[in-house]
Short mmCIF file of C-alpha atoms in Angstrom, two decimals:
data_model
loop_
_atom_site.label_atom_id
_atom_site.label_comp_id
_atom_site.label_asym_id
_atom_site.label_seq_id
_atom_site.Cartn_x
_atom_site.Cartn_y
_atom_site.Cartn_z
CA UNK A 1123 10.14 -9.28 -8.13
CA UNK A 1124 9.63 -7.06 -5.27
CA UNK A 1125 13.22 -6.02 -3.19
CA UNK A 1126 11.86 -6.79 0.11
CA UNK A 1127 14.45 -5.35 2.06
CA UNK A 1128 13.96 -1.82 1.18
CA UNK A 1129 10.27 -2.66 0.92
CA UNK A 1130 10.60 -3.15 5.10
CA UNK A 1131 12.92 -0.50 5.98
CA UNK A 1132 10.52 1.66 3.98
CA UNK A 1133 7.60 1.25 6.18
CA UNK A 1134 9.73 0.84 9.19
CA UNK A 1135 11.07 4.61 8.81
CA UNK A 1136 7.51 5.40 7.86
CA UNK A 1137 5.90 4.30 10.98
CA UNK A 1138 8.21 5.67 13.14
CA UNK A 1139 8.16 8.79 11.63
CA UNK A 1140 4.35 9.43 11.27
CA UNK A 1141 3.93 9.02 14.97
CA UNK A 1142 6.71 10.84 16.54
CA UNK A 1143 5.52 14.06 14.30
CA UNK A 1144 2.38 13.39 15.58
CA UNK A 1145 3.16 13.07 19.10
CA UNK A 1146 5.78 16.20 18.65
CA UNK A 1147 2.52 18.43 16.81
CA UNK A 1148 -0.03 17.31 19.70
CA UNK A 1149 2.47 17.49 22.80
CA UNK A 1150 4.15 20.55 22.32
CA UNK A 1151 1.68 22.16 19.61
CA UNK A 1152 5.39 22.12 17.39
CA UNK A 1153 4.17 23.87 13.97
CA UNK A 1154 7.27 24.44 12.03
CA UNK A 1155 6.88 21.83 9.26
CA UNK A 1156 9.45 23.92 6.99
CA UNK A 1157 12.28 24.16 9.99
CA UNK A 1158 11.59 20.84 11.04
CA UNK A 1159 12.61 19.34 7.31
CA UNK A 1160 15.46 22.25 7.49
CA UNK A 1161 16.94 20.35 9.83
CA UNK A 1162 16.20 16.95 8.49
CA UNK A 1163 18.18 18.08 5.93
CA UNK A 1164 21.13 18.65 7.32
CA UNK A 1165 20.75 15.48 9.37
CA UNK A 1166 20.65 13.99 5.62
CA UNK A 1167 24.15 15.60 5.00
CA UNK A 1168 26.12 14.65 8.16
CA UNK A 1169 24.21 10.63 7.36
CA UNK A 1170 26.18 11.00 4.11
CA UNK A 1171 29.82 12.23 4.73
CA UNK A 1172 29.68 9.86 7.90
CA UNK A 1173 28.92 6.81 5.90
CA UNK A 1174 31.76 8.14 2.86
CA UNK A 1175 33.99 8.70 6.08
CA UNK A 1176 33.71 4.89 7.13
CA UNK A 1177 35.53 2.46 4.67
CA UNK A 1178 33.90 -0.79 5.96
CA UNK A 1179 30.46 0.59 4.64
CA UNK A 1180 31.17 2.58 1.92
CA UNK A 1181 34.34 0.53 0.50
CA UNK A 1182 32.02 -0.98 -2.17
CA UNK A 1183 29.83 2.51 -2.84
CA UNK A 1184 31.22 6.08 -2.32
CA UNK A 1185 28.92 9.06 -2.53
CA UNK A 1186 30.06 10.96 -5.40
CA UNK A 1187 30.21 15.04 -2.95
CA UNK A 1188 30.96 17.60 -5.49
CA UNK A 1189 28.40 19.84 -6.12
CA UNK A 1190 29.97 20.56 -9.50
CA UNK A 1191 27.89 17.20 -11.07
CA UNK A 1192 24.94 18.22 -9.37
CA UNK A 1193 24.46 21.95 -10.79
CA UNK A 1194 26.44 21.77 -14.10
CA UNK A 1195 23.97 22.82 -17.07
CA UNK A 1196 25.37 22.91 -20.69
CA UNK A 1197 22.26 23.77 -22.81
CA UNK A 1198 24.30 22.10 -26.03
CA UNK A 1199 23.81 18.90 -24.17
CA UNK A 1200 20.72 17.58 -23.98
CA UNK A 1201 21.27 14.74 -21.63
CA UNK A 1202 22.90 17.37 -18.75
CA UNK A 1203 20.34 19.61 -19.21
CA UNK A 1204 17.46 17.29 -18.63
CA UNK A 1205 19.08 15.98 -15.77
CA UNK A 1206 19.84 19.01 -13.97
CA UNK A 1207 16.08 20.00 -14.73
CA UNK A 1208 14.78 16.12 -13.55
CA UNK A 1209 17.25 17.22 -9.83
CA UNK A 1210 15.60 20.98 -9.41
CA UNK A 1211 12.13 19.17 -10.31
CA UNK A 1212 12.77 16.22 -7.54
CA UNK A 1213 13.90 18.59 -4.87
CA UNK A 1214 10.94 21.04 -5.56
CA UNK A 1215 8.23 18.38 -5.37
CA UNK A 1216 10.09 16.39 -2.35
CA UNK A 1217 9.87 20.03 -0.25
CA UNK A 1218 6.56 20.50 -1.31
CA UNK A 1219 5.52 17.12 -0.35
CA UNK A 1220 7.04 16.90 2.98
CA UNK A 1221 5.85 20.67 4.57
CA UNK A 1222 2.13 19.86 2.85
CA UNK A 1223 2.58 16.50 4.61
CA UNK A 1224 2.94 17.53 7.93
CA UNK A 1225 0.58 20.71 7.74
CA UNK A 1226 -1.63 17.87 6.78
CA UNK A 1227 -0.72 15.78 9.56
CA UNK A 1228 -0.99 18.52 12.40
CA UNK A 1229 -4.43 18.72 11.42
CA UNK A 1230 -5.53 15.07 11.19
CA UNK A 1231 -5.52 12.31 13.08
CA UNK A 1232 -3.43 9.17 12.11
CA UNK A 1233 -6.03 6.66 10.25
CA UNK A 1234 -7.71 9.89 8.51
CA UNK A 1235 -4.71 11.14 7.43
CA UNK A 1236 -3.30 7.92 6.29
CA UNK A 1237 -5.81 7.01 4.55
CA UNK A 1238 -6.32 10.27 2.42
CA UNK A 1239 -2.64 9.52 1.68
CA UNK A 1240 -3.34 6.51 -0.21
CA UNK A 1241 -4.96 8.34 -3.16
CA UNK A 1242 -0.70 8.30 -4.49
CA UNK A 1243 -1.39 4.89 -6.77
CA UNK A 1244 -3.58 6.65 -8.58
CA UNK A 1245 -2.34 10.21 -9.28
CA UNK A 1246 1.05 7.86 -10.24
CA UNK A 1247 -0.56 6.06 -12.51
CA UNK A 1248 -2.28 9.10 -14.64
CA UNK A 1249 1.31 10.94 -14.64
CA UNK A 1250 2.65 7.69 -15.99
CA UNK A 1251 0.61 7.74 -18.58
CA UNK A 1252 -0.63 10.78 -19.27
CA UNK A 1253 2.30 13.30 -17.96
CA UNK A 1254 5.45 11.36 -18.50
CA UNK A 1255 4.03 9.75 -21.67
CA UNK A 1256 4.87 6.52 -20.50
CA UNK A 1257 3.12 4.24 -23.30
CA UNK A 1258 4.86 1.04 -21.52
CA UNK A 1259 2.44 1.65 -17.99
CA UNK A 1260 -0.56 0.81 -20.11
CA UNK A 1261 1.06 -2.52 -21.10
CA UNK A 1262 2.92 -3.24 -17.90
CA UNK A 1263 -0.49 -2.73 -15.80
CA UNK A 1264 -3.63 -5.11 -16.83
CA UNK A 1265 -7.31 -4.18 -16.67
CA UNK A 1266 -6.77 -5.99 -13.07
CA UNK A 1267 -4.15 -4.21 -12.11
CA UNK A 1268 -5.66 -0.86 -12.96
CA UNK A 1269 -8.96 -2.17 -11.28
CA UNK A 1270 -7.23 -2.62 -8.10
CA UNK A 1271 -5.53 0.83 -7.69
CA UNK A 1272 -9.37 2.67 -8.65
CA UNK A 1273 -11.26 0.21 -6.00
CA UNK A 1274 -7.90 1.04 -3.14
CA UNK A 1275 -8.48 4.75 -4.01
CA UNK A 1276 -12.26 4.06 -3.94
CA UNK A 1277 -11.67 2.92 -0.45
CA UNK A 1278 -9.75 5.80 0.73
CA UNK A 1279 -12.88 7.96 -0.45
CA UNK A 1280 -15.19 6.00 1.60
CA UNK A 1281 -13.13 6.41 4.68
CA UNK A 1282 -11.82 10.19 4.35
CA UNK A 1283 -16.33 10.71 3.25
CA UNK A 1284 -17.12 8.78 7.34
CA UNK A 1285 -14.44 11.85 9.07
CA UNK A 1286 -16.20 12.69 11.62
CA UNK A 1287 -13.44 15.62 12.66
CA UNK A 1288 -13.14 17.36 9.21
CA UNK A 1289 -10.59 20.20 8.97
CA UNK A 1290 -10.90 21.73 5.38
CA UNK A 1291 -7.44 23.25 5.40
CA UNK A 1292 -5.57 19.90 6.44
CA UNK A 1293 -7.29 18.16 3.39
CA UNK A 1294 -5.91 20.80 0.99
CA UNK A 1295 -3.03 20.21 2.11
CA UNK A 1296 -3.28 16.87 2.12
CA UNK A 1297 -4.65 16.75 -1.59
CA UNK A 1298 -1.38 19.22 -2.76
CA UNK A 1299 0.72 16.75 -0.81
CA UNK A 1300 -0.61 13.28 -2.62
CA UNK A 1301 -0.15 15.43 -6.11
CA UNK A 1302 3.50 16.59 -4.75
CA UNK A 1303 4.47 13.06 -4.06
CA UNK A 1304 3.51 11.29 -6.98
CA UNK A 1305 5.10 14.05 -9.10
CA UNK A 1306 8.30 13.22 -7.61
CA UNK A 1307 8.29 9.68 -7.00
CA UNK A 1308 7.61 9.56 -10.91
CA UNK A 1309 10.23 12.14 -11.21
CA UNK A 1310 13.06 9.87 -9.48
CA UNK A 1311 11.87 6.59 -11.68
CA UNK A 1312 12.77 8.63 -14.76
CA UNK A 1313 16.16 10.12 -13.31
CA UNK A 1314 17.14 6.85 -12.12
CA UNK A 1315 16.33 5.31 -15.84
CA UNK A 1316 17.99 8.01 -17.37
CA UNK A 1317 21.18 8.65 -15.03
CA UNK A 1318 21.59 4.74 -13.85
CA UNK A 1319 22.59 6.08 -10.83
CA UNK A 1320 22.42 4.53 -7.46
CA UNK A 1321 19.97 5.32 -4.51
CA UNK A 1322 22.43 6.81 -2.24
CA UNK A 1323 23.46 9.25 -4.64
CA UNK A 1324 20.19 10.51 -6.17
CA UNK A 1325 19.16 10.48 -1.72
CA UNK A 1326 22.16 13.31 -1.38
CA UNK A 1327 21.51 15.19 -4.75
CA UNK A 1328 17.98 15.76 -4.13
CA UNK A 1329 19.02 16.75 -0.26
CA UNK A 1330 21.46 19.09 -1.77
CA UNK A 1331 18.94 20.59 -4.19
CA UNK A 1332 16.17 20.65 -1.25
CA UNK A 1333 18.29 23.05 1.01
CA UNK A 1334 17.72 26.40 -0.70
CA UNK A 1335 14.39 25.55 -2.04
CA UNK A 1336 13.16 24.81 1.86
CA UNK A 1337 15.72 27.84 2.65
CA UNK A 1338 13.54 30.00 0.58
CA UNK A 1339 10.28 28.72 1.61
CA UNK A 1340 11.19 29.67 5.10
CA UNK A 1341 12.00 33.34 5.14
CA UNK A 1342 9.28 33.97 3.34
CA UNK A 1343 6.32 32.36 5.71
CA UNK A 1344 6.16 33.41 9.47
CA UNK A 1345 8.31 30.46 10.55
CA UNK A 1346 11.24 33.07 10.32
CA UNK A 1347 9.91 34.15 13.39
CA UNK A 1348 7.50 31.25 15.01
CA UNK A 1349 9.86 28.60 15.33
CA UNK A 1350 11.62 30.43 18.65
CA UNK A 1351 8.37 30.35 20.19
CA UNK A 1352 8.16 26.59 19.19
CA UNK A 1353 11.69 25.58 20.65
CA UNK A 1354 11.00 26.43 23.80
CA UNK A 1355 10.22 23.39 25.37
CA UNK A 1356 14.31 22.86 24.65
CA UNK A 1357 14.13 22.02 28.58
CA UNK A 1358 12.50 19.13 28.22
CA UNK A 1359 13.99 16.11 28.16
CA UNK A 1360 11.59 14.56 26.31
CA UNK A 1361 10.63 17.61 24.00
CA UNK A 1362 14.11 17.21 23.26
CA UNK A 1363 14.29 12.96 22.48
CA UNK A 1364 11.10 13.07 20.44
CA UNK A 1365 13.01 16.01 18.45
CA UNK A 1366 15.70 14.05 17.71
CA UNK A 1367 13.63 10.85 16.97
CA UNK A 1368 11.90 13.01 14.26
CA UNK A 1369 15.14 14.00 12.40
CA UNK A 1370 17.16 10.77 12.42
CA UNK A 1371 13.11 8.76 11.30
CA UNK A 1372 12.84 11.57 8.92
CA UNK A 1373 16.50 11.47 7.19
CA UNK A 1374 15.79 7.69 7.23
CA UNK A 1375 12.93 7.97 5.78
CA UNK A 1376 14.18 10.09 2.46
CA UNK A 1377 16.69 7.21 1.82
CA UNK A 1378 14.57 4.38 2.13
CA UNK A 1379 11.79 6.01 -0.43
CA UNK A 1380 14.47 6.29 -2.94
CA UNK A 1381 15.93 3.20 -2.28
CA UNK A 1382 12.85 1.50 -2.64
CA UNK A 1383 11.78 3.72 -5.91
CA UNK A 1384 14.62 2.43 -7.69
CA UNK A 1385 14.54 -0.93 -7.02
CA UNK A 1386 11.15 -1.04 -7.57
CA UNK A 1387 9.09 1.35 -9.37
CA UNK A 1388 7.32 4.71 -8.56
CA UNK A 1389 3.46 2.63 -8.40
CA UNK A 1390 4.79 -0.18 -6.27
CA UNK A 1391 6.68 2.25 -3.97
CA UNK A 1392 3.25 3.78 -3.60
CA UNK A 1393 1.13 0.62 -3.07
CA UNK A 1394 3.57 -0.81 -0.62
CA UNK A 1395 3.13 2.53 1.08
CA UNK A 1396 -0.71 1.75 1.10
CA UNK A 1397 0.02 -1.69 2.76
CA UNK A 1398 1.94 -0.60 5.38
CA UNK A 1399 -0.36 2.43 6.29
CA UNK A 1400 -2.93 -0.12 6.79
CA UNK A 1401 -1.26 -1.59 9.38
CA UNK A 1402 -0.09 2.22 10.53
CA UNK A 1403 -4.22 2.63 10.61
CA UNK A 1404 -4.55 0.28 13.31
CA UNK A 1405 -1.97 1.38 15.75
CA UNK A 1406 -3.19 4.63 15.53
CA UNK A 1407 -6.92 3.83 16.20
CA UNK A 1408 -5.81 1.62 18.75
CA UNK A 1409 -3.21 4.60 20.27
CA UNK A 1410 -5.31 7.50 20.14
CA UNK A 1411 -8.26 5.40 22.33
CA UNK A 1412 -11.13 7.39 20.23
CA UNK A 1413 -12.40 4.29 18.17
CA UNK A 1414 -15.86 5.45 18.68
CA UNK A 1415 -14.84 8.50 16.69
CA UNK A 1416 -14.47 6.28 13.46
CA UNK A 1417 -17.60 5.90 11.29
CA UNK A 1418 -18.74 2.81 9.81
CA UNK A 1419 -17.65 4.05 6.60
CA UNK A 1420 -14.32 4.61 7.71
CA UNK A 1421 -13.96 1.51 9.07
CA UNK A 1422 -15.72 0.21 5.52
CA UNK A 1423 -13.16 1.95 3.62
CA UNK A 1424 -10.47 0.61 5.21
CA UNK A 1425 -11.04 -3.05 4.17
CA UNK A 1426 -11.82 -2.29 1.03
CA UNK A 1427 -8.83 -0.64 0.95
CA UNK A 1428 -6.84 -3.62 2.58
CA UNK A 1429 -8.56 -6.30 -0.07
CA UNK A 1430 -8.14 -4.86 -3.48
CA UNK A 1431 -4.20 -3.68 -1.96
CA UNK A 1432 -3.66 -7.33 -1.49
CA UNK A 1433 -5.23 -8.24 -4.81
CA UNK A 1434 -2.74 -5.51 -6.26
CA UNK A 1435 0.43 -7.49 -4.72
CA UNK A 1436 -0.95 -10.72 -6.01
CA UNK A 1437 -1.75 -9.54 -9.43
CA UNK A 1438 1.58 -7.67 -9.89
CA UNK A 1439 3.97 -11.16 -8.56
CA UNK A 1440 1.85 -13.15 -11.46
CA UNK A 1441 2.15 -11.09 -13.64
CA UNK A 1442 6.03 -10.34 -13.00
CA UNK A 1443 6.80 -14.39 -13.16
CA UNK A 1444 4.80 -14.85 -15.66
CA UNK A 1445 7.26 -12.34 -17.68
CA UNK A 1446 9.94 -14.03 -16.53
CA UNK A 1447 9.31 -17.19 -18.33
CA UNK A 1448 8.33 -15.70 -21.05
CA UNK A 1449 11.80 -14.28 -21.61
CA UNK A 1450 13.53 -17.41 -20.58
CA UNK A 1451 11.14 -18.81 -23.54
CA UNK A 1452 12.73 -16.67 -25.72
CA UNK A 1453 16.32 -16.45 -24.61
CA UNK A 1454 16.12 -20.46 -25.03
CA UNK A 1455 14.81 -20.35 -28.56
CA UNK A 1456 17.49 -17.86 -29.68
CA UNK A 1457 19.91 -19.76 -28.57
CA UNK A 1458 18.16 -22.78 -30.42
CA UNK A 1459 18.05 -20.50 -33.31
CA UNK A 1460 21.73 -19.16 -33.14
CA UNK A 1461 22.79 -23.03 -33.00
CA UNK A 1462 21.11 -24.34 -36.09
CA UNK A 1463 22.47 -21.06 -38.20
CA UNK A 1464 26.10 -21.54 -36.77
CA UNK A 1465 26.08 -25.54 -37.80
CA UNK A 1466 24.25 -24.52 -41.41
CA UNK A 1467 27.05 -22.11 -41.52
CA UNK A 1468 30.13 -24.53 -40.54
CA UNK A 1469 28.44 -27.34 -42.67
CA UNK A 1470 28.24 -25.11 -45.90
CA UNK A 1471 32.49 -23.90 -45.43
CA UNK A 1472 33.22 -27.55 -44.91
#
C-alpha cells in the first residue's frame, strides 16, 4: 500500500521548492544551478549531524558518518563492489538531475516545465525492464497499468506540443534531466534492495558522494566566476530569505525522494510526482496571471494527464490488495497443510 506520509512531505518539499527557484531565477536573474545545489549540499550535511546530535530524534535511528563504509571497494567482493559502484552511480545521476533541472526551470515557466517533467513514469518503466533487467516489472505492472503511464506521458506531449514560449535549450535540458532522474530513482530502488538500508542513510551517502562530483562540475563551467556577480543582491533582505528558503526546500526535498523511493518504489515515486505537479500546474497558471498564454492543447494535455494518473493510483491499490489476499490465501493453506502432515506424523509414532 502506498506510505502516505512520505508520499505528502514529498510533494510538500516539491512545491515549495519549484517556486522559490523560480521566483529566485526571475527576481534576481540567479543562474548558478551548480552553486546553488553546492550549497544544498552542505545544508544536507549540517541536517544530518544535527539530527545524530539530538537523542530524542535519532535515539531509535543513528546515521551511520564514517566515510570509510561509503568509499571502501574490495574488487574480491562482489557485493562491496557493486555497492560502491550503485553510490558513485546515484550521486552522478542525482547532480546531473538537479543542475539539468533548474537550467530547465530558468527557462520555462511552471505548468510547461512541470509537465515535460512527467515523461519520468515512462523512462522508469523501460530501465526497469529493459536496463535493470527487471523481469518482475512486467508481472508487477498489467496491460492497465502500463496503459496508464503511455496515455499520462501522452498527455504531457500534448501539453509541452500547445508551448506557446518554446526555448529549445531548456527542453534539452529538460529531456537529459527526466533521463537523469529516472536513472537514479531506479538506481536507489536497487541499492535499497540490495543494501536494506534505511532512507536517512542512503539521503547522506549519496550527499557525500554528490559533493565532489558537483565540486568538479563547477570549476570547470563559468560558474567559477559568475556566481559573484549573482550574489550580489546579498543586501537584500529578501534576495537573502528566498535564498535560504531554496536550500532548507531543497535539502528537504533530497530526503523526502528517498524516503519515499524506498518505501515505495522508483514508478510510484514518479507517478505520485505526476499527481502532485498537477496540482503544482494550477498554482502556477493561476500565479504567473498569463492564462491566456496556455493553448488549448496544453490545457488538453493536462487532463488527460490528470485522468489516466488517477486511473494509475486506482489500478495500482487493486491490484496491491488484491495480492494481499492472495498471500493470506496461501499462508492459510500452508498452515492447513503443515497441520494435517504434523497429525499424520504424530498418529503414525503413536
Amino acid at each position: 500500500m502506498l506510505h502516505f506520509p512520505s508520499a505528502i512531505f514529498y510533494g510538500a518539499m516539491s512545491t515549495i521548492m519549484v517556486f522559490s527557484n523560480k521566483y529566485l531565477f526571475s527576481e534576481w536573474n540567479f543562474d548558478c544551478p551548480i552553486f546553488l545545489i553546492l550549497v544544498q549540499m552542505f545544508s544536507n550535511l549540517a541536517l544530518i549531524f544535527t539530527y545524530n546530535s539530538i537523542d530524542k530524534l535519532s535515539h531509535n535511528l543513528k546515521i551511520d558518518t564514517s566515510l570509510h563504509k561509503i568509499i571502501n571497494y574490495d574488487s574480491d567482493n562482489p557485493v562491496v563492489t557493486k555497492l560502491f559502484n550503485l553510490r558513485i552511480f546515484i550521486g552522478l545521476f542525482y547532480s546531473l538531475h538537479s543542475v539539468l533541472s533548474l537550467k530547465a526551470l530558468s527557462g520555462l515557466n511552471i505548468p510547461i516545465y512541470i509537465m515535460f517533467k512527467r515523461c519520468t513514469p515512462l523512462v522508469n518503466l523501460i530501465l526497469s525492464i529493459f536496463v535493470f533487467k527487471n523481469t518482475e516489472t512486467k508481472k508487477r505492472h498489467s496491460k492497465n497499468i502500463i496503459f496508464s503511464i503511455l496515455m499520462m506521458t501522452f498527455g504531457v506531449i500534448i501539453a509541452s506540443i500547445g508551448d506557446i514560449e518554446f526555448d529549445l535549450y531548456s527542453y534539452i535540458y529538460c529531456g537529459f534531466s527526466v533521463i537523469c532522474q529516472a536513472f537514479y530513482l531506479s538506481t536507489i530502488q536497487k541499492y535499497g534492495e540490495i543494501n536494506k538500508t534505511n532512507s536517512l542513510q542512503t539521503y547522506y551517502e549519496c550527499t557525500i558522494i554528490s559533493i565532489p562530483i558537483l565540486f568538479v562540475f563547477f570549476i570547470f563551467t563559468n560558474e567559477r566566476t559568475q556566481f559573484i556577480n549573482d550574489m550580489k543582491p546579498l543586501n537584500d533582505t529578501n534576495f537573502i530569505l528566498v535564498f535560504f528558503l531554496v536550500i532548507i526546500s531543497g535539502s528537504l526535498l533530497c530526503f523526502s525522494q528517498f524516503w519515499c523511493t524506498l518505501k515505495n518504489n522508483a514508478i510510484t515515486t514518479s507517478v505520485l510526482g505526476v499527481l502532485k505537479s498537477l496540482i503544482q500546474t494550477v498554482i502556477g497558471i493561476l500565479l504567473i496571471k498569463n492564462a491566456d498564454k496556455m493553448s488549448n492543447l496544453t490545457y488538453l494535455g493536462i487532463f488527460i494527464n490528470l485522468v489516466f494518473g488517477s486511473l494509475y493510483t486506482y489500478l495500482k491499490y487493486i491490484e496491491t490488495e488484491s495480492k494481499k489476499d492472495i498471500n493470506k490465501s496461501e499462508s492459510t493453506s500452508q498452515l492447513i497443510g503443515n497441520g494435517k502432515n504434523n497429525t499424520q506424523e504424530n498418529g503414525s509414532c503413536c
